[in-house]
Every structure is written in structure tokens, then in C-alpha cells.
PDB file of C-alpha atoms in Angstrom:
ATOM      1  CA  GLU A 249     103.838  86.588  84.030  1.00  0.00           C
ATOM      2  CA  ALA A 250     100.278  87.213  85.104  1.00  0.00           C
ATOM      3  CA  GLY A 251      99.704  87.522  88.848  1.00  0.00           C
ATOM      4  CA  VAL A 252      96.982  86.082  91.013  1.00  0.00           C
ATOM      5  CA  VAL A 253      93.616  87.267  89.761  1.00  0.00           C
ATOM      6  CA  GLN A 254      90.591  87.677  91.985  1.00  0.00           C
ATOM      7  CA  SER A 255      87.038  88.718  91.325  1.00  0.00           C
ATOM      8  CA  PRO A 256      84.957  90.562  92.156  1.00  0.00           C
ATOM      9  CA  ARG A 257      87.064  93.333  93.662  1.00  0.00           C
ATOM     10  CA  TYR A 258      84.124  94.670  95.608  1.00  0.00           C
ATOM     11  CA  LYS A 259      80.836  93.144  96.673  1.00  0.00           C
ATOM     12  CA  ILE A 260      78.017  94.612  98.713  1.00  0.00           C
ATOM     13  CA  ILE A 261      75.230  92.300  99.830  1.00  0.00           C
ATOM     14  CA  GLU A 262      72.567  92.162 102.473  1.00  0.00           C
ATOM     15  CA  LYS A 263      72.884  89.722 105.312  1.00  0.00           C
ATOM     16  CA  LYS A 264      71.647  86.223 104.742  1.00  0.00           C
ATOM     17  CA  GLN A 265      72.438  86.488 101.019  1.00  0.00           C
ATOM     18  CA  PRO A 266      75.005  84.198  99.388  1.00  0.00           C
ATOM     19  CA  VAL A 267      78.266  85.425  97.882  1.00  0.00           C
ATOM     20  CA  ALA A 268      81.094  83.794  95.938  1.00  0.00           C
ATOM     21  CA  PHE A 269      84.640  84.826  95.246  1.00  0.00           C
ATOM     22  CA  TRP A 270      86.811  83.500  92.446  1.00  0.00           C
ATOM     23  CA  CYS A 271      90.570  83.130  92.266  1.00  0.00           C
ATOM     24  CA  ASN A 272      92.930  82.240  89.441  1.00  0.00           C
ATOM     25  CA  PRO A 273      96.450  81.493  90.729  1.00  0.00           C
ATOM     26  CA  ILE A 274      99.729  81.991  88.967  1.00  0.00           C
ATOM     27  CA  SER A 275     100.277  79.312  86.351  1.00  0.00           C
ATOM     28  CA  GLY A 276     102.250  76.394  87.735  1.00  0.00           C
ATOM     29  CA  HIS A 277     101.563  77.216  91.364  1.00  0.00           C
ATOM     30  CA  ASN A 278     100.244  74.092  92.995  1.00  0.00           C
ATOM     31  CA  THR A 279      99.422  75.624  96.373  1.00  0.00           C
ATOM     32  CA  LEU A 280      96.500  77.974  96.767  1.00  0.00           C
ATOM     33  CA  TYR A 281      95.427  79.838  99.885  1.00  0.00           C
ATOM     34  CA  TRP A 282      92.366  81.798 100.955  1.00  0.00           C
ATOM     35  CA  TYR A 283      92.991  84.345 103.648  1.00  0.00           C
ATOM     36  CA  LEU A 284      90.644  86.566 105.584  1.00  0.00           C
ATOM     37  CA  GLN A 285      91.823  90.093 106.381  1.00  0.00           C
ATOM     38  CA  ASN A 286      89.818  92.168 108.799  1.00  0.00           C
ATOM     39  CA  LEU A 287      90.354  95.898 109.001  1.00  0.00           C
ATOM     40  CA  GLY A 288      93.589  96.728 110.730  1.00  0.00           C
ATOM     41  CA  GLN A 289      94.649  93.071 110.976  1.00  0.00           C
ATOM     42  CA  GLY A 290      96.999  90.734 109.220  1.00  0.00           C
ATOM     43  CA  PRO A 291      95.759  87.957 106.936  1.00  0.00           C
ATOM     44  CA  GLU A 292      94.406  84.834 108.637  1.00  0.00           C
ATOM     45  CA  LEU A 293      94.365  81.519 106.817  1.00  0.00           C
ATOM     46  CA  LEU A 294      90.964  80.080 105.959  1.00  0.00           C
ATOM     47  CA  ILE A 295      92.003  77.197 103.734  1.00  0.00           C
ATOM     48  CA  ARG A 296      95.017  75.853 101.864  1.00  0.00           C
ATOM     49  CA  TYR A 297      94.969  73.618  98.810  1.00  0.00           C
ATOM     50  CA  GLU A 298      97.720  71.430  97.473  1.00  0.00           C
ATOM     51  CA  ASN A 299      96.547  70.898  93.904  1.00  0.00           C
ATOM     52  CA  GLU A 300      92.846  70.024  94.302  1.00  0.00           C
ATOM     53  CA  GLU A 301      93.130  68.709  97.851  1.00  0.00           C
ATOM     54  CA  ALA A 302      92.188  70.885 100.798  1.00  0.00           C
ATOM     55  CA  VAL A 303      95.032  70.063 103.207  1.00  0.00           C
ATOM     56  CA  ASP A 304      94.306  72.675 105.883  1.00  0.00           C
ATOM     57  CA  ASP A 305      90.779  73.965 106.437  1.00  0.00           C
ATOM     58  CA  SER A 306      90.800  74.043 110.190  1.00  0.00           C
ATOM     59  CA  GLN A 307      89.999  77.776 110.318  1.00  0.00           C
ATOM     60  CA  LEU A 308      87.200  77.666 107.752  1.00  0.00           C
ATOM     61  CA  PRO A 309      83.757  78.144 109.396  1.00  0.00           C
ATOM     62  CA  LYS A 310      82.207  75.177 107.704  1.00  0.00           C
ATOM     63  CA  ASP A 311      78.658  75.954 108.684  1.00  0.00           C
ATOM     64  CA  ARG A 312      78.534  78.810 106.214  1.00  0.00           C
ATOM     65  CA  PHE A 313      81.776  78.809 104.249  1.00  0.00           C
ATOM     66  CA  SER A 314      82.755  76.409 101.519  1.00  0.00           C
ATOM     67  CA  ALA A 315      85.535  76.295  98.983  1.00  0.00           C
ATOM     68  CA  GLU A 316      86.519  74.238  96.020  1.00  0.00           C
ATOM     69  CA  ARG A 317      89.407  73.991  93.636  1.00  0.00           C
ATOM     70  CA  LEU A 318      88.346  72.011  90.684  1.00  0.00           C
ATOM     71  CA  LYS A 319      91.106  70.513  88.550  1.00  0.00           C
ATOM     72  CA  GLY A 320      93.678  72.030  90.841  1.00  0.00           C
ATOM     73  CA  VAL A 321      93.686  75.461  89.213  1.00  0.00           C
ATOM     74  CA  ASP A 322      90.941  78.047  89.843  1.00  0.00           C
ATOM     75  CA  SER A 323      89.242  78.207  93.182  1.00  0.00           C
ATOM     76  CA  THR A 324      85.949  79.520  94.507  1.00  0.00           C
ATOM     77  CA  LEU A 325      85.136  80.585  98.050  1.00  0.00           C
ATOM     78  CA  LYS A 326      81.483  80.772  98.977  1.00  0.00           C
ATOM     79  CA  ILE A 327      79.618  82.155 101.954  1.00  0.00           C
ATOM     80  CA  GLN A 328      76.005  81.163 102.508  1.00  0.00           C
ATOM     81  CA  PRO A 329      74.340  82.852 104.261  1.00  0.00           C
ATOM     82  CA  ALA A 330      76.498  85.920 104.858  1.00  0.00           C
ATOM     83  CA  GLU A 331      76.502  87.620 108.247  1.00  0.00           C
ATOM     84  CA  LEU A 332      77.404  91.164 109.198  1.00  0.00           C
ATOM     85  CA  GLY A 333      80.662  89.936 110.730  1.00  0.00           C
ATOM     86  CA  ASP A 334      81.802  88.548 107.388  1.00  0.00           C
ATOM     87  CA  SER A 335      82.572  92.025 106.115  1.00  0.00           C
ATOM     88  CA  ALA A 336      86.272  91.879 105.352  1.00  0.00           C
ATOM     89  CA  VAL A 337      88.762  91.464 102.517  1.00  0.00           C
ATOM     90  CA  TYR A 338      89.175  87.961 101.178  1.00  0.00           C
ATOM     91  CA  LEU A 339      92.658  87.398  99.828  1.00  0.00           C
ATOM     92  CA  CYS A 340      93.749  84.624  97.540  1.00  0.00           C
ATOM     93  CA  ALA A 341      97.395  83.689  97.277  1.00  0.00           C
ATOM     94  CA  SER A 342      99.415  81.011  95.530  1.00  0.00           C
ATOM     95  CA  SER A 343     102.882  79.544  95.813  1.00  0.00           C
ATOM     96  CA  LYS A 344     105.024  77.101  93.903  1.00  0.00           C
ATOM     97  CA  ASP A 345     105.928  75.198  97.006  1.00  0.00           C
ATOM     98  CA  SER A 346     104.105  75.535 100.342  1.00  0.00           C
ATOM     99  CA  ARG A 347     107.263  74.538 102.180  1.00  0.00           C
ATOM    100  CA  ASP A 348     109.159  77.721 101.326  1.00  0.00           C
ATOM    101  CA  GLY A 349     106.362  80.051 102.269  1.00  0.00           C
ATOM    102  CA  GLU A 350     106.794  82.590  99.499  1.00  0.00           C
ATOM    103  CA  LEU A 351     103.265  83.651  98.677  1.00  0.00           C
ATOM    104  CA  PHE A 352     101.966  85.718  95.808  1.00  0.00           C
ATOM    105  CA  PHE A 353      98.765  87.551  96.608  1.00  0.00           C
ATOM    106  CA  GLY A 354      95.871  88.811  94.573  1.00  0.00           C
ATOM    107  CA  GLU A 355      94.395  92.247  95.163  1.00  0.00           C
ATOM    108  CA  GLY A 356      91.595  90.825  97.283  1.00  0.00           C
ATOM    109  CA  SER A 357      87.836  90.885  97.234  1.00  0.00           C
ATOM    110  CA  ARG A 358      86.277  93.379  99.642  1.00  0.00           C
ATOM    111  CA  LEU A 359      82.968  92.202 101.025  1.00  0.00           C
ATOM    112  CA  THR A 360      80.482  94.500 102.746  1.00  0.00           C
ATOM    113  CA  VAL A 361      77.492  92.893 104.368  1.00  0.00           C
ATOM    114  CA  LEU A 362      74.643  95.265 105.231  1.00  0.00           C
TER     115      LEU A 362
ATOM    116  CA  ALA B 244     102.460  77.174 117.276  1.00  0.00           C
ATOM    117  CA  GLN B 245     104.280  80.021 115.656  1.00  0.00           C
ATOM    118  CA  SER B 246     103.236  83.627 116.195  1.00  0.00           C
ATOM    119  CA  VAL B 247     104.308  87.097 115.191  1.00  0.00           C
ATOM    120  CA  THR B 248     104.141  90.385 117.083  1.00  0.00           C
ATOM    121  CA  GLN B 249     104.490  93.777 115.527  1.00  0.00           C
ATOM    122  CA  PRO B 250     104.578  96.175 118.459  1.00  0.00           C
ATOM    123  CA  ASP B 251     103.985  99.360 116.496  1.00  0.00           C
ATOM    124  CA  ILE B 252     100.532  99.832 115.017  1.00  0.00           C
ATOM    125  CA  HIS B 253     101.365 103.100 113.307  1.00  0.00           C
ATOM    126  CA  ILE B 254     104.645 104.898 112.581  1.00  0.00           C
ATOM    127  CA  THR B 255     105.191 108.306 111.028  1.00  0.00           C
ATOM    128  CA  VAL B 256     108.528 109.333 109.563  1.00  0.00           C
ATOM    129  CA  SER B 257     109.679 112.258 107.483  1.00  0.00           C
ATOM    130  CA  GLU B 258     110.659 111.695 103.895  1.00  0.00           C
ATOM    131  CA  GLY B 259     114.391 111.035 103.722  1.00  0.00           C
ATOM    132  CA  ALA B 260     114.590 109.819 107.328  1.00  0.00           C
ATOM    133  CA  SER B 261     115.591 106.314 108.268  1.00  0.00           C
ATOM    134  CA  LEU B 262     113.028 103.661 109.145  1.00  0.00           C
ATOM    135  CA  GLU B 263     112.937 100.626 111.406  1.00  0.00           C
ATOM    136  CA  LEU B 264     109.870  98.463 111.789  1.00  0.00           C
ATOM    137  CA  ARG B 265     109.900  95.920 114.579  1.00  0.00           C
ATOM    138  CA  CYS B 266     108.941  92.296 114.386  1.00  0.00           C
ATOM    139  CA  ASN B 267     109.200  89.615 117.101  1.00  0.00           C
ATOM    140  CA  TYR B 268     108.369  86.001 116.485  1.00  0.00           C
ATOM    141  CA  SER B 269     107.736  82.838 118.421  1.00  0.00           C
ATOM    142  CA  TYR B 270     108.763  79.590 116.743  1.00  0.00           C
ATOM    143  CA  GLY B 271     110.058  76.254 117.931  1.00  0.00           C
ATOM    144  CA  ALA B 272     112.771  75.805 115.305  1.00  0.00           C
ATOM    145  CA  THR B 273     114.677  77.955 112.862  1.00  0.00           C
ATOM    146  CA  PRO B 274     111.984  80.064 111.277  1.00  0.00           C
ATOM    147  CA  TYR B 275     111.404  81.242 107.805  1.00  0.00           C
ATOM    148  CA  LEU B 276     110.735  84.966 108.112  1.00  0.00           C
ATOM    149  CA  PHE B 277     109.158  87.349 105.703  1.00  0.00           C
ATOM    150  CA  TRP B 278     108.220  90.988 105.269  1.00  0.00           C
ATOM    151  CA  TYR B 279     105.329  91.895 103.015  1.00  0.00           C
ATOM    152  CA  VAL B 280     104.051  95.335 102.009  1.00  0.00           C
ATOM    153  CA  GLN B 281     100.470  96.216 101.201  1.00  0.00           C
ATOM    154  CA  SER B 282      99.677  99.463  99.457  1.00  0.00           C
ATOM    155  CA  PRO B 283      96.115 100.769  99.697  1.00  0.00           C
ATOM    156  CA  GLY B 284      93.734  98.619  97.664  1.00  0.00           C
ATOM    157  CA  GLN B 285      96.492  96.232  96.669  1.00  0.00           C
ATOM    158  CA  GLY B 286      97.482  92.715  97.542  1.00  0.00           C
ATOM    159  CA  LEU B 287     100.474  91.911  99.659  1.00  0.00           C
ATOM    160  CA  GLN B 288     103.888  91.964  97.955  1.00  0.00           C
ATOM    161  CA  LEU B 289     106.948  90.202  99.258  1.00  0.00           C
ATOM    162  CA  LEU B 290     109.751  92.577 100.240  1.00  0.00           C
ATOM    163  CA  LEU B 291     112.284  90.067 101.503  1.00  0.00           C
ATOM    164  CA  LYS B 292     112.692  86.720 103.191  1.00  0.00           C
ATOM    165  CA  TYR B 293     115.096  84.922 105.464  1.00  0.00           C
ATOM    166  CA  PHE B 294     115.553  81.163 105.300  1.00  0.00           C
ATOM    167  CA  SER B 295     119.122  80.562 106.505  1.00  0.00           C
ATOM    168  CA  GLY B 296     122.656  81.848 106.143  1.00  0.00           C
ATOM    169  CA  ASP B 297     123.539  85.533 106.285  1.00  0.00           C
ATOM    170  CA  THR B 298     121.348  87.146 108.898  1.00  0.00           C
ATOM    171  CA  LEU B 299     121.207  90.436 107.042  1.00  0.00           C
ATOM    172  CA  VAL B 300     118.978  90.093 104.022  1.00  0.00           C
ATOM    173  CA  GLN B 301     118.392  92.563 101.236  1.00  0.00           C
ATOM    174  CA  GLY B 302     115.043  93.046  99.592  1.00  0.00           C
ATOM    175  CA  ILE B 303     113.343  95.081  96.958  1.00  0.00           C
ATOM    176  CA  LYS B 304     112.824  98.848  97.084  1.00  0.00           C
ATOM    177  CA  GLY B 305     115.957  99.378  99.180  1.00  0.00           C
ATOM    178  CA  PHE B 306     114.706  97.495 102.254  1.00  0.00           C
ATOM    179  CA  GLU B 307     116.758  95.187 104.406  1.00  0.00           C
ATOM    180  CA  ALA B 308     116.069  93.125 107.502  1.00  0.00           C
ATOM    181  CA  GLU B 309     118.223  91.496 110.131  1.00  0.00           C
ATOM    182  CA  PHE B 310     117.485  88.187 111.824  1.00  0.00           C
ATOM    183  CA  LYS B 311     118.537  88.148 115.460  1.00  0.00           C
ATOM    184  CA  ARG B 312     117.942  84.721 116.990  1.00  0.00           C
ATOM    185  CA  SER B 313     118.892  85.833 120.504  1.00  0.00           C
ATOM    186  CA  GLN B 314     116.163  88.505 120.403  1.00  0.00           C
ATOM    187  CA  SER B 315     113.649  86.531 118.302  1.00  0.00           C
ATOM    188  CA  SER B 316     113.455  89.540 116.058  1.00  0.00           C
ATOM    189  CA  PHE B 317     113.424  90.320 112.382  1.00  0.00           C
ATOM    190  CA  ASN B 318     113.299  94.091 112.075  1.00  0.00           C
ATOM    191  CA  LEU B 319     112.872  95.822 108.751  1.00  0.00           C
ATOM    192  CA  ARG B 320     115.009  98.844 107.898  1.00  0.00           C
ATOM    193  CA  LYS B 321     115.446 101.410 105.207  1.00  0.00           C
ATOM    194  CA  PRO B 322     118.075 104.156 105.337  1.00  0.00           C
ATOM    195  CA  SER B 323     116.032 106.821 103.534  1.00  0.00           C
ATOM    196  CA  VAL B 324     112.254 106.658 103.224  1.00  0.00           C
ATOM    197  CA  HIS B 325     110.406 107.841 100.108  1.00  0.00           C
ATOM    198  CA  TRP B 326     106.814 109.100 100.042  1.00  0.00           C
ATOM    199  CA  SER B 327     105.875 106.039  97.993  1.00  0.00           C
ATOM    200  CA  ASP B 328     106.860 103.797 100.929  1.00  0.00           C
ATOM    201  CA  ALA B 329     103.686 104.793 102.764  1.00  0.00           C
ATOM    202  CA  ALA B 330     101.799 101.494 103.154  1.00  0.00           C
ATOM    203  CA  GLU B 331     101.020  98.700 105.584  1.00  0.00           C
ATOM    204  CA  TYR B 332     103.868  96.353 106.427  1.00  0.00           C
ATOM    205  CA  PHE B 333     103.391  92.789 107.603  1.00  0.00           C
ATOM    206  CA  CYS B 334     105.883  90.487 109.153  1.00  0.00           C
ATOM    207  CA  ALA B 335     105.232  86.767 108.776  1.00  0.00           C
ATOM    208  CA  VAL B 336     106.721  83.518 110.049  1.00  0.00           C
ATOM    209  CA  GLY B 337     106.405  80.025 108.693  1.00  0.00           C
ATOM    210  CA  PRO B 338     105.784  77.616 107.353  1.00  0.00           C
ATOM    211  CA  GLY B 339     105.037  75.707 110.497  1.00  0.00           C
ATOM    212  CA  THR B 340     104.275  72.075 111.012  1.00  0.00           C
ATOM    213  CA  ASN B 341     101.123  72.498 109.019  1.00  0.00           C
ATOM    214  CA  ASN B 342     102.860  74.598 106.392  1.00  0.00           C
ATOM    215  CA  ASP B 343     100.937  77.553 107.847  1.00  0.00           C
ATOM    216  CA  MET B 344     102.105  81.115 107.479  1.00  0.00           C
ATOM    217  CA  ARG B 345     101.349  83.385 110.400  1.00  0.00           C
ATOM    218  CA  PHE B 346     101.142  87.141 109.869  1.00  0.00           C
ATOM    219  CA  GLY B 347     101.513  89.943 112.333  1.00  0.00           C
ATOM    220  CA  ALA B 348      98.799  92.571 112.694  1.00  0.00           C
ATOM    221  CA  GLY B 349     100.792  94.989 110.588  1.00  0.00           C
ATOM    222  CA  THR B 350     102.408  98.409 110.991  1.00  0.00           C
ATOM    223  CA  ARG B 351     101.008 101.312 109.058  1.00  0.00           C
ATOM    224  CA  LEU B 352     103.689 103.682 107.790  1.00  0.00           C
ATOM    225  CA  THR B 353     102.911 107.315 107.128  1.00  0.00           C
ATOM    226  CA  VAL B 354     105.544 109.456 105.393  1.00  0.00           C
ATOM    227  CA  LYS B 355     105.534 113.191 106.065  1.00  0.00           C
ATOM    228  CA  PRO B 356     106.746 115.520 103.325  1.00  0.00           C
TER     229      PRO B 356
END
């Protein structure tokens, strides 16, 4: 069974530039999460989807961050414009059922903003 | 709201020695508790989970954890550490009322030869 796939693995951009991250969850997993992981910290939830509906985006900085999950499968997370403080690893995870909390993570997309 | 505390930022153990990583949680009801491991450059992988029942749970790679309600703890243990266990370990609690998982800040494990 294929795991959660994320791309790109690494991205270096200058501040004020846009950037997008893509995630393909495990087949059959209806719940998809985007987490932010700063250096030396645990993952922090940005947004959670149940199928194509964003059911928890309270931690997503909506002035510059946006996300979508078309057709309830793949998802894209966008930052526009990027700031220096956005340098971090962006993790995508999926689960069969959000109620049991067992998440499967991708390898992450490491963003460096110069 | 639920929260997780991992008191130890960094732990060093010798290969073959026993290991215990601490985790304390705050949660209003019976929690679901998890331990994840993250090797360098990799995503998080589930080691084990506790939902209910037996408070001692077994996981992959020879790890186990014990849920102690009276101490609000869910410590991770391994009787004999291997060099390949060097990684970052995260304790997590959830899902909460918003189906939100909360992760601790992590404990970095270094294994000495």
C-alpha cells in the first residue's frame, strides 16, 4: 500500500514569493491533515479535511495561507506571499477515521524562505 | 483543551541500555494516547496507541508504553535500545472535541555506541 506522498520535498524561495505544496493521501482515507512543524517542535495542526470539506481551519493564517482538497482526494496548501517566519516543514497526514486519531504521515515539505 | 508535555528535550543512552521517555497529558475525559517516531528527514510513524483496556500496550520495534491515569502519564519504554532507535519521539493525545490531535514538543534520542 502506498503511503502519503508529498511534493516537493524541499523548496527554497525568497520572501514575498508564493509557494505551493501538494499531498496525495492513502487511498480510502477520508480525513486529510496539514501540519506545520517548526524546528525542535511537535506538529501543529493547520487544517483538517473530512472528504472535501475543511472542518477545522482555525489555526490556518488565512491572510496568506490557503488550502483546497478537490474531489476529496489530493490536497494543495499555498502560501502567498511567504514570510521569513514561514520557514518550516509542512507535513501532510491522512487517516481512515478522524475519531480514532491514527494518522499516517508523509515525509514532509521543507520550506526555506530567504 | 487537551495538551501534552514531554519533559525531556534530549536523552542519551548507551546501546543495549533500557529507555524510558516521559509523557504527561491533560485531557478532560479518557484520552486516546499515541507515540510516534520521526527519523531524520522522514515523516512520523506510529509506534503504538492506547484507546482503552489493558494499560500496558505493545508497539512496533519492541516498544511498549503504560497508561497511568492517576499520574496522567503515558511513558514509552524499551528494554534494550539499538543504534537505529536514534530519532525524535513524539507523544500525542486526542482526538479532542474537535477531533484534534495534540503533539508534544518531542524528545530527541541519541544512542551511544
